[in-house]
Coordinates of C-alpha atoms in Angstrom, one line a residue:
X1 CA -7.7 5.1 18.8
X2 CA -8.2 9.0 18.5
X3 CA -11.1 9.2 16.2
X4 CA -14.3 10.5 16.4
X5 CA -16.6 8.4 14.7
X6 CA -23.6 9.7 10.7
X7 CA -29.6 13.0 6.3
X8 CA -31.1 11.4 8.9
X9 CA -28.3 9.3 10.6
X10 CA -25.8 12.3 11.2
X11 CA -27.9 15.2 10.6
X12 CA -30.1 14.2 13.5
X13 CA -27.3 13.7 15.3
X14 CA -25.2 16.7 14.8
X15 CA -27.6 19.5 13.4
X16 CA -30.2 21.3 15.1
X17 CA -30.5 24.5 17.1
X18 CA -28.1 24.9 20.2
X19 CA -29.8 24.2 22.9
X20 CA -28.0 24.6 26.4
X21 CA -27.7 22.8 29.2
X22 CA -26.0 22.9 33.4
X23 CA -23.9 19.9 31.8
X24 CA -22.2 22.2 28.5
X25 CA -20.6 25.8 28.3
X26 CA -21.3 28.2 25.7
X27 CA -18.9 27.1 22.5
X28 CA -16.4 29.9 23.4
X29 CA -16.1 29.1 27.0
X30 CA -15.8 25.3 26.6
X31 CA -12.8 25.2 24.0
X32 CA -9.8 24.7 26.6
X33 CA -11.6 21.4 28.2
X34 CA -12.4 20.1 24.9
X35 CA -10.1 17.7 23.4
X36 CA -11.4 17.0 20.2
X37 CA -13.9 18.4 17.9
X38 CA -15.6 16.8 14.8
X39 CA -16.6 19.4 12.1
X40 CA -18.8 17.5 9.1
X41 CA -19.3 20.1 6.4
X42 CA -22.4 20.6 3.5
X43 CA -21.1 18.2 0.9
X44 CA -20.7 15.4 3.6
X45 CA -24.4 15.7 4.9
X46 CA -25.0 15.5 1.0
X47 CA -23.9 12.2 1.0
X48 CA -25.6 11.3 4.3
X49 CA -28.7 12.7 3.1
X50 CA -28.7 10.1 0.4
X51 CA -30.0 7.5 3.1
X52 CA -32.4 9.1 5.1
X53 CA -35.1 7.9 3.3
X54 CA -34.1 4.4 4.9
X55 CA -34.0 5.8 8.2
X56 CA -37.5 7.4 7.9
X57 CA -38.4 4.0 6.6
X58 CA -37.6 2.4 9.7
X59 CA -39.4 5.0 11.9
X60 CA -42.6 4.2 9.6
X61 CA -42.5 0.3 9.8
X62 CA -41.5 0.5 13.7
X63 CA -44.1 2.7 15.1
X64 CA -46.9 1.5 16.8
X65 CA -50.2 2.2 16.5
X66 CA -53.1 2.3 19.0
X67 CA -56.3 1.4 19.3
X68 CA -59.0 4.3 18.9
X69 CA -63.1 4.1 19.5
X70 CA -65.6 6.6 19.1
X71 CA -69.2 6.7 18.9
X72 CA -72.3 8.8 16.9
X73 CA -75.9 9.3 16.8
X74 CA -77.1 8.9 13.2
X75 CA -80.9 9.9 12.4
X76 CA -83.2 6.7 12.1
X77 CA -80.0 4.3 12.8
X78 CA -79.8 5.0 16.5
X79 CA -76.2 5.2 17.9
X80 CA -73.4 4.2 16.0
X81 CA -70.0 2.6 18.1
X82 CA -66.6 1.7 15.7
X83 CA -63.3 1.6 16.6
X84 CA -59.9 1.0 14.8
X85 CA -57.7 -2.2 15.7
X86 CA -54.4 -4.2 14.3
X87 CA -53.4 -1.0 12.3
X88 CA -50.3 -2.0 10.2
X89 CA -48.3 -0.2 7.1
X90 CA -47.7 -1.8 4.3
X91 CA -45.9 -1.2 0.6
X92 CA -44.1 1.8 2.1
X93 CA -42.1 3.3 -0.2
X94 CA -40.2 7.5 -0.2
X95 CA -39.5 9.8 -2.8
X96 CA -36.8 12.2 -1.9
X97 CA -35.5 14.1 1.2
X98 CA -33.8 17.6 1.0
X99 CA -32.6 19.4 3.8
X100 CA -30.9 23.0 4.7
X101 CA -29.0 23.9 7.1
X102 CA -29.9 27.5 8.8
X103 CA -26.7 28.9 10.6
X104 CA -27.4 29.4 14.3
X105 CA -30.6 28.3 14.1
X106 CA -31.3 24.4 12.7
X107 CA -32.0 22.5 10.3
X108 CA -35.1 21.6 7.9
X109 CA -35.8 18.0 6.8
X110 CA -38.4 17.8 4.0
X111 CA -39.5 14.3 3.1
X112 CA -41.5 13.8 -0.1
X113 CA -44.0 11.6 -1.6
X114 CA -44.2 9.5 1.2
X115 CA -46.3 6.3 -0.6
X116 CA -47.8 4.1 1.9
X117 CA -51.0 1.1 2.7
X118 CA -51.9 1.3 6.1
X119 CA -54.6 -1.9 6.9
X120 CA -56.1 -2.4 9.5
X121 CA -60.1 -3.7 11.0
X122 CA -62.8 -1.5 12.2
X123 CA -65.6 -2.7 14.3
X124 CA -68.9 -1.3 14.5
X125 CA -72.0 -1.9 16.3
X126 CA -75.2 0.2 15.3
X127 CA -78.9 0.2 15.9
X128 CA -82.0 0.9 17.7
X129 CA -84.5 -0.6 20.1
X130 CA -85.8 -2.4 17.2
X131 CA -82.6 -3.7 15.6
X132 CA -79.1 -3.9 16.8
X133 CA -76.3 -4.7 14.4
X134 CA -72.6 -5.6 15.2
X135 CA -69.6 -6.3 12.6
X136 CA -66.2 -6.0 12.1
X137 CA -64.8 -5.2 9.0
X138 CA -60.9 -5.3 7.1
X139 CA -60.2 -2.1 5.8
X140 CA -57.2 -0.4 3.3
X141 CA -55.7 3.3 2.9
X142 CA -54.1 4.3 0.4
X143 CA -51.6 7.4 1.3
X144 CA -49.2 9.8 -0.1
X145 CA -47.5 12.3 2.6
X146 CA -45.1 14.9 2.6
X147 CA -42.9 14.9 5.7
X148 CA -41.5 18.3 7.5
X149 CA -39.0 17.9 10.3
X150 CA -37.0 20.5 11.7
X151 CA -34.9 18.9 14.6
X152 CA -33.3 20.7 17.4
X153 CA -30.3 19.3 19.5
X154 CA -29.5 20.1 23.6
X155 CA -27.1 19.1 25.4
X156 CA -28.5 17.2 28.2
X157 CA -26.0 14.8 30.9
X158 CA -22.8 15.4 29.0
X159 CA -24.2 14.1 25.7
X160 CA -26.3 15.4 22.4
X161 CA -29.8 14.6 22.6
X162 CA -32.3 15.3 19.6
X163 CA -35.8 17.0 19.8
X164 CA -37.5 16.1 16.6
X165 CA -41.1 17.3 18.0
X166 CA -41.2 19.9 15.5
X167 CA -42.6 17.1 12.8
X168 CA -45.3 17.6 10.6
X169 CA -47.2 15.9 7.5
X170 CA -48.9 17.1 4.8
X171 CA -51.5 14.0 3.1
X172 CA -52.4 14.9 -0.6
X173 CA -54.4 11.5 -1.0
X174 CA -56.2 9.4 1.8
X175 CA -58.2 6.8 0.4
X176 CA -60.4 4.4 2.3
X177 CA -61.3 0.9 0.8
X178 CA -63.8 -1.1 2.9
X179 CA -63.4 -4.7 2.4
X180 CA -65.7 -6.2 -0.4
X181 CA -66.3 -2.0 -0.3
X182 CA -70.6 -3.8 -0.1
X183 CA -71.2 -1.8 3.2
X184 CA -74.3 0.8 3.0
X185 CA -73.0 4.2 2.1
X186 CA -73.9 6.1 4.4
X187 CA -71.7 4.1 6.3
X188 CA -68.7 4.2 4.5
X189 CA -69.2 8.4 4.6
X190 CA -69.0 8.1 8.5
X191 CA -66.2 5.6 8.4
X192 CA -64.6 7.9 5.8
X193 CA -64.9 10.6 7.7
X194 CA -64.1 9.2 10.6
X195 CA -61.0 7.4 9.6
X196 CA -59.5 10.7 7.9
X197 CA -59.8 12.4 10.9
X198 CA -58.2 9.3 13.0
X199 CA -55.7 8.1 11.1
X200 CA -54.2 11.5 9.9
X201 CA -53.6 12.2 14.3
X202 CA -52.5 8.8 14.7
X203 CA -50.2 8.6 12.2
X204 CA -48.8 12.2 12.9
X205 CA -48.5 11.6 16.4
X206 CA -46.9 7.7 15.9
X207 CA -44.9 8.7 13.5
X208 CA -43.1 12.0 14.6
X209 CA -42.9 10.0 18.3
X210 CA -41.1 7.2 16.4
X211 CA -38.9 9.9 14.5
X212 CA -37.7 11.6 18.0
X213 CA -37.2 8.0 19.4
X214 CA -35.3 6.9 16.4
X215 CA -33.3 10.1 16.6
X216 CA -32.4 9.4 20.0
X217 CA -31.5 5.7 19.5
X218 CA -29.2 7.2 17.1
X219 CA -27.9 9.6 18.7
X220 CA -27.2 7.3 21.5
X221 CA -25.4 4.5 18.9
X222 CA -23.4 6.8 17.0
X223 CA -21.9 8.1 20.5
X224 CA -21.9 4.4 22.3
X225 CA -20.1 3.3 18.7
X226 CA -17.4 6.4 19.0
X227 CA -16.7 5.1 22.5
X228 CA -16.0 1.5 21.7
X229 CA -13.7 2.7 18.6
X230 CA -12.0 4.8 21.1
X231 CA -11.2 1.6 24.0
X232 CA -9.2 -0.7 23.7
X233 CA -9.2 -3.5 27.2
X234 CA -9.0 -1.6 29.9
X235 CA -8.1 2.3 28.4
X236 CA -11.1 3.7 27.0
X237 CA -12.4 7.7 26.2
X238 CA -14.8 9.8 28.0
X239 CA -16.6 11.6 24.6
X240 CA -18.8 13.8 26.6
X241 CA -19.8 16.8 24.8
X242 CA -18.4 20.0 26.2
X243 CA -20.6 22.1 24.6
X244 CA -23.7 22.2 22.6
X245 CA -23.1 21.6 18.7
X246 CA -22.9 24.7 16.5
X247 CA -24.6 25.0 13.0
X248 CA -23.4 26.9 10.0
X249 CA -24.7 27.4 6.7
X250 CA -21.5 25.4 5.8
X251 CA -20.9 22.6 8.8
X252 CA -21.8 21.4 11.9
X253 CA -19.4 21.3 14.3
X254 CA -19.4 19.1 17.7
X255 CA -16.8 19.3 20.8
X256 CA -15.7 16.6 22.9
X257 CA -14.0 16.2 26.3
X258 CA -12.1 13.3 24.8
X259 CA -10.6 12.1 28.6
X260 CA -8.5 8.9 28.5
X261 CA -9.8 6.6 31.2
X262 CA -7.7 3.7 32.9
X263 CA -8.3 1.9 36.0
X264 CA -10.6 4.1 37.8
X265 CA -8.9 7.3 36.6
X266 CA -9.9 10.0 34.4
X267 CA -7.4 12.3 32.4
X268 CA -8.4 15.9 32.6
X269 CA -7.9 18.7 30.0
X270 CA -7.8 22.3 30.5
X271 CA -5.4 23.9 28.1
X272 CA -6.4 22.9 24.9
X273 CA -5.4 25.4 22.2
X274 CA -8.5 24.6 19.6
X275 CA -10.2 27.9 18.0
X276 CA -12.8 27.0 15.1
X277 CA -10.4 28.9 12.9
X278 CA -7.7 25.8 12.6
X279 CA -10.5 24.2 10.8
X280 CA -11.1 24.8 7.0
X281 CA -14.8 23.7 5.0
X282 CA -12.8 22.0 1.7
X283 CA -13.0 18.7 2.6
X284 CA -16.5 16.6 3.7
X285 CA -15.0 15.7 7.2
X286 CA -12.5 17.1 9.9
X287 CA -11.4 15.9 13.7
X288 CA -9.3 18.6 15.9
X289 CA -7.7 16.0 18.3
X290 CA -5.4 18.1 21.1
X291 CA -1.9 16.9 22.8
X292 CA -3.8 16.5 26.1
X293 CA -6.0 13.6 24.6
X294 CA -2.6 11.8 23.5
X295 CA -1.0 12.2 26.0
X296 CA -2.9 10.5 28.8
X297 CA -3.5 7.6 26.3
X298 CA 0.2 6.8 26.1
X299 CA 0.3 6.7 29.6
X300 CA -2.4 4.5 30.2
X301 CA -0.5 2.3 27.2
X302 CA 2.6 2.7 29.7
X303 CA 0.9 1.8 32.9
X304 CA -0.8 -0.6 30.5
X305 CA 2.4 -2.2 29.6
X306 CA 2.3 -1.9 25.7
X307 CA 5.3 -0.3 25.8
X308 CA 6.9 -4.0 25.0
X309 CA 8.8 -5.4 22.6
X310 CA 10.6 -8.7 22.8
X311 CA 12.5 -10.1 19.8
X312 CA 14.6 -12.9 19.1
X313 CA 16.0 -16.1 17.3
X314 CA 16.5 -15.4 13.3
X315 CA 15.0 -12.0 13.6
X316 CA 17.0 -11.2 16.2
X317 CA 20.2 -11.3 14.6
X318 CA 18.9 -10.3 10.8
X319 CA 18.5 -7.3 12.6
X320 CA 22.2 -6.6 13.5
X321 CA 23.1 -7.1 9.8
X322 CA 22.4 -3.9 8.8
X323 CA 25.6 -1.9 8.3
X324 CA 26.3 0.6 10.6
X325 CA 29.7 3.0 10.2
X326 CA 30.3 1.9 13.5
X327 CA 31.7 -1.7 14.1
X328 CA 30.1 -4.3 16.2
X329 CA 31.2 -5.1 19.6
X330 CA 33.1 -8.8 19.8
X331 CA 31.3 -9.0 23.1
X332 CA 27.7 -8.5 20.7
X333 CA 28.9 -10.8 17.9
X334 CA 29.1 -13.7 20.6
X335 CA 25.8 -12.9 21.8
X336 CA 24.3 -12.8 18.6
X337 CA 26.2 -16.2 17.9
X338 CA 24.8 -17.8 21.0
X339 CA 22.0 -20.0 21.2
X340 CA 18.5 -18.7 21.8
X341 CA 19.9 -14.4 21.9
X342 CA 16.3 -12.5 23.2
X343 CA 16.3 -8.9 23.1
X344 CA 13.9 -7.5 25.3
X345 CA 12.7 -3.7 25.0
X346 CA 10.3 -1.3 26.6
X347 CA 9.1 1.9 28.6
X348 CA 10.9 3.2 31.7
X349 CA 9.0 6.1 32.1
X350 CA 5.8 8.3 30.6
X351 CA 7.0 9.2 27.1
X352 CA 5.7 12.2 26.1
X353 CA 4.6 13.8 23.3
X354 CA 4.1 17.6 21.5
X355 CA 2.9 18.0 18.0
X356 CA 4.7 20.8 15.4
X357 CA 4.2 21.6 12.1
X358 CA 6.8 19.2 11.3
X359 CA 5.6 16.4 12.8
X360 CA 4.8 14.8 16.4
X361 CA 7.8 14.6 18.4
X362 CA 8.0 11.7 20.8
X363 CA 10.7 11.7 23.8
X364 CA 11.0 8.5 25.6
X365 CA 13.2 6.3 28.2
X366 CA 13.4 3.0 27.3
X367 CA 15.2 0.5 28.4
X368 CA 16.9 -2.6 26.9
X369 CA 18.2 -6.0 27.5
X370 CA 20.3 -8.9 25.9
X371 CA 20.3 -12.3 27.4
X372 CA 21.2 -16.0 25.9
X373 CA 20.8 -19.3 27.2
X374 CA 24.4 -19.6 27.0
X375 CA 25.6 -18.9 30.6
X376 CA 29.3 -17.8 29.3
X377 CA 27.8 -15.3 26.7
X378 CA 28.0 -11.8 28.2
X379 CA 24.4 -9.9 29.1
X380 CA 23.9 -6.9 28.2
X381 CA 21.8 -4.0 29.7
X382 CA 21.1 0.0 28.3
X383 CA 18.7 2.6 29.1
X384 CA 18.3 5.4 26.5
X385 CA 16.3 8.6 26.1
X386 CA 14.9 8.9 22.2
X387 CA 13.7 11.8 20.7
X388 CA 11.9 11.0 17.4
X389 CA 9.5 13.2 15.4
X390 CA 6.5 11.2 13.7
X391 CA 4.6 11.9 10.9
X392 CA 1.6 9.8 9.9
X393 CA -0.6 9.1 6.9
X394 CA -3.1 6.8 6.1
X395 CA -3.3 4.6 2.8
X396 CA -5.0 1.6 1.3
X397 CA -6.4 0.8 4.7
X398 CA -3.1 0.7 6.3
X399 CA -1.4 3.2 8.5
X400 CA 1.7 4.7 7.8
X401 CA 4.6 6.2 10.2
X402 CA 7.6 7.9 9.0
X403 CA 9.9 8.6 12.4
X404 CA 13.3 10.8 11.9
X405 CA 15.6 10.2 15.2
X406 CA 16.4 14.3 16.4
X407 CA 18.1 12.9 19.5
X408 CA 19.7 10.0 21.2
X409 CA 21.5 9.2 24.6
X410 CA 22.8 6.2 26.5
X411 CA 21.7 7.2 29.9
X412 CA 22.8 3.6 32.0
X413 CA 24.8 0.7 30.3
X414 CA 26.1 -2.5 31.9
X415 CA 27.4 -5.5 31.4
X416 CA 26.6 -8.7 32.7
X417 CA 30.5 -9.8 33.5
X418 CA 33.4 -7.7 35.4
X419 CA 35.6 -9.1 32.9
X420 CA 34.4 -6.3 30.5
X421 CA 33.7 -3.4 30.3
X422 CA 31.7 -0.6 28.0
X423 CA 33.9 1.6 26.3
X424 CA 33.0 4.6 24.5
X425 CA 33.0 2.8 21.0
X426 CA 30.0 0.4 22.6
X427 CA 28.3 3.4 23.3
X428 CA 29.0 4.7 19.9
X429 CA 27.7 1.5 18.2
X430 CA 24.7 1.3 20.1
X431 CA 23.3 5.3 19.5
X432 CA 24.4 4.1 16.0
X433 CA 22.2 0.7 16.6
X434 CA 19.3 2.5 17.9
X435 CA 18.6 5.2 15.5
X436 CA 19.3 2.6 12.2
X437 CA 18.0 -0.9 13.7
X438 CA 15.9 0.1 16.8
X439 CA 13.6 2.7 16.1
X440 CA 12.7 1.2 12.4
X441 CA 11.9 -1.9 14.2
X442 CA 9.8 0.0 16.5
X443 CA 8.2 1.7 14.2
X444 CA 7.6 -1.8 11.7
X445 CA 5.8 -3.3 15.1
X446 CA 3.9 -0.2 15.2
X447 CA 2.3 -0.1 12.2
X448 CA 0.8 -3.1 12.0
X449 CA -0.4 -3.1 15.3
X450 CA -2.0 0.3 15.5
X451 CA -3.3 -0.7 12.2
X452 CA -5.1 -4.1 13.5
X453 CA -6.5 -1.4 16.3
X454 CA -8.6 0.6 14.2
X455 CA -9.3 -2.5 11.7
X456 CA -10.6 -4.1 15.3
X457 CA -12.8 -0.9 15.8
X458 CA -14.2 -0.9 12.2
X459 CA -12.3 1.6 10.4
X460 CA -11.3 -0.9 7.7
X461 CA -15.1 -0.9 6.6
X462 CA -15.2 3.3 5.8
X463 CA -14.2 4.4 2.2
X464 CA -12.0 7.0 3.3
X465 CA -10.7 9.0 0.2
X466 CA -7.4 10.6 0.3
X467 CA -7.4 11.0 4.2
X468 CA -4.6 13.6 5.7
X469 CA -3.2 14.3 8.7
X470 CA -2.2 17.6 9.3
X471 CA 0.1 18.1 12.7
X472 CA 0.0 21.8 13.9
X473 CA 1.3 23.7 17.1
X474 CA -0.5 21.3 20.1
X475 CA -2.8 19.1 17.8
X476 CA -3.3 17.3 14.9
X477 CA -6.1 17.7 12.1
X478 CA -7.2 14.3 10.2
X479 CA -9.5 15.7 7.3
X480 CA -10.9 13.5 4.5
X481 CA -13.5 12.7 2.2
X482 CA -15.6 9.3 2.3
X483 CA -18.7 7.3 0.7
X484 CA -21.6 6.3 2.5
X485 CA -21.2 4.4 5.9
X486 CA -23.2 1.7 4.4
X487 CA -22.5 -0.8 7.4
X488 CA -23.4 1.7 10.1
X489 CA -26.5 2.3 8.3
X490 CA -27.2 -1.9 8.1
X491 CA -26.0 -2.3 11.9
X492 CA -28.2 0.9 13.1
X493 CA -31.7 -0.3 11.2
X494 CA -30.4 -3.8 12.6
X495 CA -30.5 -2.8 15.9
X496 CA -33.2 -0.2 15.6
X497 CA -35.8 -2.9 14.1
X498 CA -35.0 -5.3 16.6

């Protein structure tokens, strides 16, 4: 559930020049309260960039144009009144788009051979005290427009919004076609004129107000999308923005309060260890995800109670044939003889969790019970305090956990009879039991599970290539490589066109 979840689509979202707010801290100041940072290097806004063109597209086709009158006094004709209706765009179609990022300062978009039909009706009414005239008449222009955008970010109510009011176009051809094209020329000249002049400010001023709106509905989806991948029921993640994004000539780099939220409360984090130097510029994508956004989520997952696992029947006692140098209890062969065994495991207490170069260690207190339907069968109950160290990888869509036990105890044991009693070989068999049966079993529930989360969240439908996790001194690095998000790209225009 840790993942921050992208050139129009991420570029718009994450580029731009820093622009401060009450809400943020400068980037140096806000690193302890951030809990996880998203760094999206050149090659990966390469790939973004591929699709911008679509997202321009959809800024073209869902801008709306006004109405505009005006009126002149032509020699001999008297005064002239027109005005431009039903103005619609048609046969749009965009060369390329190239961008740069400037370090500390932006970003330029440049949009080129922008190929469009814009159609529309002009009415007219001219004349004089001897002769008044009124028509209306379908017209066509024919277009081709460079596009310059150089978008800015701020940080405004704990989230990025984008200023994309530095836009401008450039027309190399504007054509007007008058239907039938049979009206008298010097009437076409003033409606030429005319229509040049409107349509080039109404176009520029529709269109970059559509860009900056569809940059904000963006900016808005791809945070309101990063939330929902990061709940789950009831526990979901504050993503606030701690701090403006910063721009290189290299990456983009955002920060993130990343506060686990359960039933009415919200974790705080004010010792996170992240300095922009952790973070390398080889691969296309990074996330910096710190031990204090972990840790809050596994105790929401406590309070929660996912900490549960109850097994039994067949799979129950397949489990207790593993060999083990120890020997099983007769008291436990019974049990496991007995009709309808259950084995029931979970959480005592908080476990907790610190991440090492060699892996994530996880220390726990969980708790265990045996019980058949058999009332002369013995019950058995243990608590336990595991230490396990975790490492994780992700593969084929599936993720992966390898967990070494460091450390086990039997903390509490008892049985459910006076007529027995635990003796140190018990305890023996059940360390034994726990480190060989019990924590692979936990960790074979896990995978799946946590698996079926992110497939739940979408995760399933990125081509992630040769993803990593990297665990470090307090947090973890996932870094990858990927293709296009095609299916946030259909579910944004999808939602955008709406």
């Amino acid at each position: 559930m840790d993942k921050c979840v992208m050139t129009l689509p991420v570029l718009l979202l994450f580029l731009g020049l820093v622009v401060m707010s009450q809400s943020c801290l400068e980037p140096a100041s806000a690193y302890r309260f951030t809990g996880a940072v998203c760094r999206l290097t050149y090659p990966a806004a390469v790939v973004l960039n591929e699709k911008t063109t679509k997202v321009i597209q959809a800024a073209f086709q869902h801008a709306k144009y006004p109405s505009i009158s005006n009126e002149k006094s032509i020699l001999f004709v008297g005064k002239v009144k027109y005005g431009l209706a039903n103005l619609e765009i048609h046969n749009l179609s965009i060369g390329r788009s190239e961008f740069e990022l400037i370090a500390g300062e932006g970003i330029e978009i440049a949009i080129s051979n922008v190929s469009a039909v814009f159609k529309g009706t002009i009415q007219y009414a001219y004349g004089s005290w001897l002769v008044n005239v009124g028509h209306s008449v379908d017209f066509e222009i024919d277009s081709h427009i460079d596009l310059g955008i150089n978008p800015k970010l701020y940080c405004g109510k704990g989230k990025v919004a984008a200023d994309t009011s530095d836009c401008y176009l450039t027309f190399h051809k504007l054509d007007l076609l008058l239907q039938g094209d049979r009206e008298p020329g010097w009437l076409k000249r003033l409606f030429t004129n005319f229509i040049t002049f409107t349509v080039k400010l109404v176009i520029k001023s529709q269109i970059c107000k559509e860009i900056n709106n569809v940059a904000n509905i963006l900016a808005d989806f791809i945070q309101e999308r990063a939330e929902k991948f990061l709940s789950d029921g009831d526990i979901s993640m504050d993503i606030g923005v701690t701090s403006a994004p910063v721009i290189t000539s290299n990456y983009i780099e955002s920060y993130h309060k990343g506060l686990a939220k359960y039933n009415n409360m919200t974790a705080v984090i004010n010792e996170s260890v992240f300095d922009p130097s952790q973070l390398t510029e080889d691969r296309m994508l990074y996330f910096w995800i710190s031990d204090e956004v972990f840790n809050p989520l596994i105790t929401a997952a406590h309070q929660d109670r996912r900490f549960v696992l109850n097994i039994s029947g067949l799979e129950l006692t397949e489990l207790f044939k593993t060999n083990l140098s120890t020997p099983i209890p007769e008291f436990l062969s019974q049990f496991l003889s007995s009709e309808e065994p259950v084995l029931r495991v979970w959480s005592v207490s908080v476990p907790h969790l610190w991440t090492t170069p060699m892996g994530t260690y996880v220390r726990a207190v969980a708790a265990a019970e045996l019980t058949s339907g058999a009332e002369d069968i013995p019950g058995l109950y243990f608590e336990m305090e595991v230490e396990v160290v975790v490492t994780a990888s992700y593969a084929k869509k599936k993720l992966i956990l390898i967990a070494t036990t460091s450390q086990i105890s039997i903390m509490k044991d008892s049985l459910s009879t006076d007529t027995l009693q635990m003796v140190e070989a018990h305890i023996e068999y059940l360390k034994e039991a726990v480190e060989k049966i019990g924590v692979p079993k936990v960790i074979s529930k896990l995978e799946p599970s946590l698996t079926a989360l992110l497939d739940k969240q979408g995760t399933n439908l990125f081509d992630l290539i040769e993803p990593q996790v990297v665990s470090q001194d307090g947090f973890v690095i996932i870094q990858t490589d990927f293709a296009f998000p095609h299916h946030l790209l259909v579910e944004f225009l999808r939602k955008t066109l709406e």
